[in-house]
Coordinates of C-alpha atoms in Angstrom, one line a residue:
Chain A
M64 CA 96.9 158.7 96.6
F65 CA 98.0 159.4 100.1
G66 CA 100.5 156.6 100.1
S67 CA 102.5 158.0 97.1
F68 CA 102.6 161.4 98.7
L69 CA 103.8 160.1 102.0
R70 CA 106.3 157.5 100.3
S71 CA 107.9 160.2 98.3
S72 CA 108.3 162.7 101.0
T73 CA 108.8 160.7 104.1
S74 CA 110.8 157.5 104.8
V75 CA 110.1 155.3 107.7
L76 CA 113.2 156.3 109.5
R77 CA 112.6 160.0 109.0
T78 CA 109.1 159.5 110.3
A79 CA 110.5 158.1 113.4
T80 CA 113.1 160.9 113.9
T81 CA 111.2 163.9 112.9
A82 CA 110.2 166.1 115.7
P83 CA 106.5 166.0 116.1
T84 CA 105.0 169.1 114.7
R85 CA 101.3 169.9 114.0
T86 CA 101.6 168.7 110.5
V87 CA 103.4 165.5 111.3
L88 CA 101.0 164.7 114.0
G89 CA 98.3 165.3 111.7
R90 CA 99.7 163.1 109.0
L91 CA 101.0 160.3 111.4
P92 CA 97.8 158.2 111.2
I93 CA 97.9 158.1 107.5
S94 CA 101.5 157.1 107.3
S95 CA 101.3 154.5 110.2
H96 CA 98.2 153.2 108.4
Y97 CA 100.3 152.8 105.3
R98 CA 103.6 151.5 106.9
F99 CA 102.6 150.0 110.2
L100 CA 99.5 148.1 110.8
S101 CA 97.9 148.9 114.2
T102 CA 97.7 146.1 116.5
E103 CA 94.0 146.4 116.4
A104 CA 93.8 146.3 112.5
R105 CA 96.3 143.4 112.6
A106 CA 94.0 141.5 115.1
Q107 CA 91.1 142.0 112.9
I108 CA 92.7 140.8 109.7
D109 CA 94.1 137.9 111.7
K110 CA 90.6 137.0 112.6
A111 CA 89.4 137.5 109.1
V112 CA 92.0 135.3 107.5
K113 CA 91.2 132.6 109.8
S114 CA 87.6 132.9 109.7
T115 CA 87.0 130.0 107.2
P116 CA 89.5 127.5 105.7
L117 CA 89.4 129.6 102.4
V118 CA 89.6 133.2 102.4
L119 CA 89.6 135.5 99.4
F120 CA 90.3 139.3 99.3
M121 CA 89.1 140.6 96.2
K122 CA 87.7 143.6 94.4
G123 CA 83.9 143.2 94.3
T124 CA 81.9 140.0 94.9
P125 CA 82.1 136.6 93.5
D126 CA 78.9 137.4 91.5
Q127 CA 80.3 140.8 90.4
P128 CA 84.0 141.0 90.4
Q129 CA 85.3 144.5 89.8
C130 CA 88.6 143.5 88.5
G131 CA 89.8 140.9 86.0
F132 CA 92.4 139.5 88.3
S133 CA 89.8 138.9 91.2
R134 CA 87.4 137.4 88.5
A135 CA 90.1 135.0 87.4
V136 CA 90.7 133.7 90.9
V137 CA 86.8 133.3 91.4
N138 CA 86.6 131.5 88.3
I139 CA 89.4 129.2 89.3
L140 CA 88.0 128.5 92.7
D141 CA 84.6 127.8 90.9
V142 CA 86.2 124.8 89.2
Y143 CA 86.8 123.2 92.5
Q144 CA 83.3 123.7 93.8
V145 CA 84.5 124.8 97.2
P146 CA 81.5 124.4 99.6
P147 CA 80.1 127.8 100.4
E148 CA 80.7 127.2 104.3
K149 CA 84.5 126.8 103.6
I150 CA 85.0 129.9 101.8
K151 CA 84.5 133.6 102.6
T152 CA 85.3 136.5 100.4
Y153 CA 86.0 140.1 101.5
D154 CA 85.4 142.9 99.0
V155 CA 88.2 145.4 99.7
L156 CA 86.4 148.0 97.7
V157 CA 83.9 148.6 100.5
D158 CA 86.6 148.8 103.2
A159 CA 89.5 151.2 102.5
E160 CA 91.3 150.2 105.8
L161 CA 91.0 146.6 104.9
R162 CA 92.2 147.3 101.5
S163 CA 95.5 148.9 102.6
G164 CA 95.8 146.7 105.7
I165 CA 95.7 143.3 103.9
K166 CA 98.4 144.5 101.6
E167 CA 100.6 145.2 104.6
Y168 CA 99.6 142.1 106.5
S169 CA 100.4 139.9 103.6
E170 CA 103.4 142.0 102.6
W171 CA 101.9 141.8 99.1
P172 CA 101.0 144.9 97.1
T173 CA 98.2 143.7 95.1
I174 CA 94.6 142.3 95.4
P175 CA 93.3 139.6 95.0
Q176 CA 94.8 137.5 97.8
V177 CA 94.1 134.1 98.8
Y178 CA 94.5 132.5 102.2
V179 CA 94.1 128.8 103.1
N180 CA 93.9 128.0 106.8
G181 CA 95.4 131.4 107.7
E182 CA 98.3 130.9 105.4
F183 CA 99.0 133.4 102.5
V184 CA 98.8 131.4 99.3
G185 CA 99.4 134.1 96.7
G186 CA 97.7 136.4 94.3
C187 CA 96.2 135.8 90.8
D188 CA 99.4 134.6 89.0
I189 CA 100.4 132.2 91.7
V190 CA 96.9 130.7 92.1
L191 CA 96.6 130.2 88.4
G192 CA 99.9 128.6 88.2
M193 CA 99.1 126.3 91.1
H194 CA 95.8 125.5 89.3
Q195 CA 97.6 124.6 86.2
S196 CA 100.3 122.5 87.9
G197 CA 97.6 120.6 90.1
E198 CA 99.2 122.0 93.3
L199 CA 96.0 123.9 94.1
E200 CA 93.7 120.9 94.0
T201 CA 96.3 119.1 96.3
L202 CA 96.3 122.1 98.7
L203 CA 92.5 122.2 98.7
E204 CA 92.2 118.5 99.4
T205 CA 95.0 118.3 102.0
S206 CA 93.4 121.3 103.7
N207 CA 90.1 119.6 103.9
I208 CA 88.4 122.2 101.8
I209 CA 87.2 119.9 99.1
P210 CA 86.8 116.2 99.3
T211 CA 89.7 114.0 98.1
V212 CA 88.8 112.3 94.9
P213 CA 90.0 108.7 94.9
E214 CA 92.5 108.1 92.0
P215 CA 91.1 106.0 89.2
D216 CA 92.7 102.5 88.7
A217 CA 95.0 103.7 86.0
P218 CA 97.5 106.5 87.1
A219 CA 96.0 109.8 85.8
T220 CA 98.1 111.5 83.1
P221 CA 97.6 115.2 82.4
Q222 CA 97.8 114.6 78.7
P223 CA 97.4 111.5 76.5
A224 CA 100.9 110.1 75.5
S225 CA 101.4 110.3 71.8
Chain B
M115 CA 107.3 147.8 73.2
S116 CA 105.2 149.6 70.4
A117 CA 105.8 153.0 71.9
T118 CA 109.0 154.6 70.9
T119 CA 109.2 156.5 74.2
L120 CA 109.1 154.5 77.4
G121 CA 107.0 155.9 80.1
P122 CA 109.0 156.8 83.4
V123 CA 107.3 153.9 85.3
E124 CA 108.2 151.3 82.8
E125 CA 111.7 152.7 82.5
S126 CA 112.0 152.5 86.4
I127 CA 110.7 149.0 86.4
R128 CA 113.2 148.0 83.8
T129 CA 116.1 149.7 85.7
K130 CA 115.1 148.2 89.0
V131 CA 114.5 144.7 87.7
Q132 CA 117.8 144.8 85.9
L133 CA 119.7 145.9 89.0
L134 CA 118.1 143.5 91.2
L135 CA 118.2 140.5 89.2
A136 CA 120.7 140.7 86.3
P137 CA 118.2 139.0 84.0
T138 CA 119.2 137.2 80.9
A139 CA 115.9 138.0 79.4
L140 CA 113.4 140.8 80.4
R141 CA 110.2 141.6 78.7
I142 CA 107.9 144.3 80.0
T143 CA 104.6 144.9 78.4
N144 CA 102.3 147.8 79.3
N145 CA 98.7 146.5 79.4
S146 CA 97.3 149.6 81.1
W147 CA 95.0 150.5 78.3
Q148 CA 93.2 147.2 78.8
H149 CA 92.2 148.4 82.3
R150 CA 91.0 152.0 81.6
H151 CA 87.5 151.0 82.4
H152 CA 88.5 149.4 85.7
T153 CA 86.8 150.9 88.8
A154 CA 90.2 151.9 90.4
M155 CA 91.6 153.4 87.1
R156 CA 88.3 155.5 86.7
D157 CA 88.9 156.8 90.1
Q158 CA 92.3 158.1 89.0
G159 CA 90.7 159.6 85.8
G160 CA 91.5 156.6 83.7
G161 CA 95.0 156.1 85.2
N162 CA 98.3 157.7 83.9
G163 CA 98.7 154.9 81.2
E164 CA 101.2 153.2 83.4
T165 CA 99.2 151.2 85.8
H166 CA 99.3 147.6 84.6
F167 CA 102.4 145.8 83.2
S168 CA 103.4 142.3 82.4
V169 CA 106.9 141.5 83.3
E170 CA 108.7 138.4 82.1
V171 CA 112.0 137.9 83.8
V172 CA 114.5 135.0 83.3
S173 CA 117.2 135.1 85.9
D174 CA 119.2 132.7 87.9
A175 CA 118.7 134.9 91.0
F176 CA 115.4 132.9 91.2
T177 CA 117.3 129.6 91.5
G178 CA 116.0 127.7 94.6
K179 CA 113.2 130.2 95.3
T180 CA 109.4 129.6 95.3
T181 CA 107.3 131.5 93.0
M182 CA 105.9 133.5 95.9
Q183 CA 109.6 134.4 96.9
R184 CA 110.3 135.4 93.4
H185 CA 107.3 137.7 93.2
R186 CA 108.1 139.2 96.5
M187 CA 111.5 140.0 95.4
I188 CA 110.1 142.0 92.5
Y189 CA 107.3 143.5 94.5
A190 CA 109.9 144.7 97.2
A191 CA 112.1 146.3 94.6
L192 CA 109.2 148.2 93.1
S193 CA 107.5 149.4 96.3
D194 CA 108.0 153.0 95.4
E195 CA 106.3 152.4 92.0
F196 CA 103.4 150.8 93.7
A197 CA 103.2 153.5 96.3
Q198 CA 103.0 156.0 93.3
G199 CA 100.2 154.4 91.3
L200 CA 101.4 151.2 89.7
H201 CA 98.4 149.0 90.2
A202 CA 99.1 145.4 88.9
L203 CA 101.9 143.3 87.7
S204 CA 101.4 140.1 85.9
L205 CA 104.7 138.2 86.6
K206 CA 106.4 135.3 85.0
T207 CA 109.6 134.5 86.7
R208 CA 111.8 131.7 85.5
T209 CA 115.5 130.6 85.9
T210 CA 117.6 130.1 82.8
A211 CA 117.2 126.4 83.0
E212 CA 113.3 126.7 83.5
A213 CA 113.2 128.9 80.5
Q214 CA 114.9 126.4 78.3
K215 CA 112.3 123.9 79.2
P216 CA 109.0 123.9 77.3
E217 CA 106.3 126.0 79.2
L218 CA 105.2 123.5 81.7
P219 CA 104.3 124.4 85.1
T220 CA 107.2 123.7 87.6
E221 CA 106.4 121.3 90.3
P222 CA 107.0 122.5 93.7
A223 CA 110.4 121.2 95.3

């Protein structure tokens, strides 16, 4: 992994102060790729996260997730029956630049990542927690991603009182 | 947990989380073996056996912070480990007060 090599040998500050030599110049694209997102890449990701109300960066595709954490998020989103036109998924495994770029853009080191209306919501643990607490449903409703279901007459209780 | 010798990654997660959060409880479980067939791990020849962990932290340093902020604190402290091959953390982050309550999802403030 290039990142590990660079991280262990070069800090951001040292990169900035090291006199440019052949090797440094040769490596700069990698380190800037890892540490500093280029304006162009940032603009592309910006566009991607805002392309649809719900955006999921994952490993694999919803039909064939390549990672259990991505699969879990797909399964959770399935529950809410998000209309296909409101969701877009990006497979980071087919785009190495996106894979590292999105981590930096979100300042979040892992995949999957969920965006709602251009805002970073979180990864698998957070989405799962929000699903369990009902927060995710509220977020999807208030973001006009899924229709608001009118409350039944009796106030809904998560568990029958004993 | 079961291993008598801690791997270097697990040890460094423990040290850094302890330093950062002074947790009242800290449980780190290495789940890497469950992911040995995972595409990314196959690329690394099955991984180094220290790629996937679950970390349960109870600390009052989380007070007043959202789950995302709590996770970010830990991710930031472990950026070197992520750069060196740590692949995924499953995080459970609670304050001492939250840990005393039964396991119910916390409502957003």
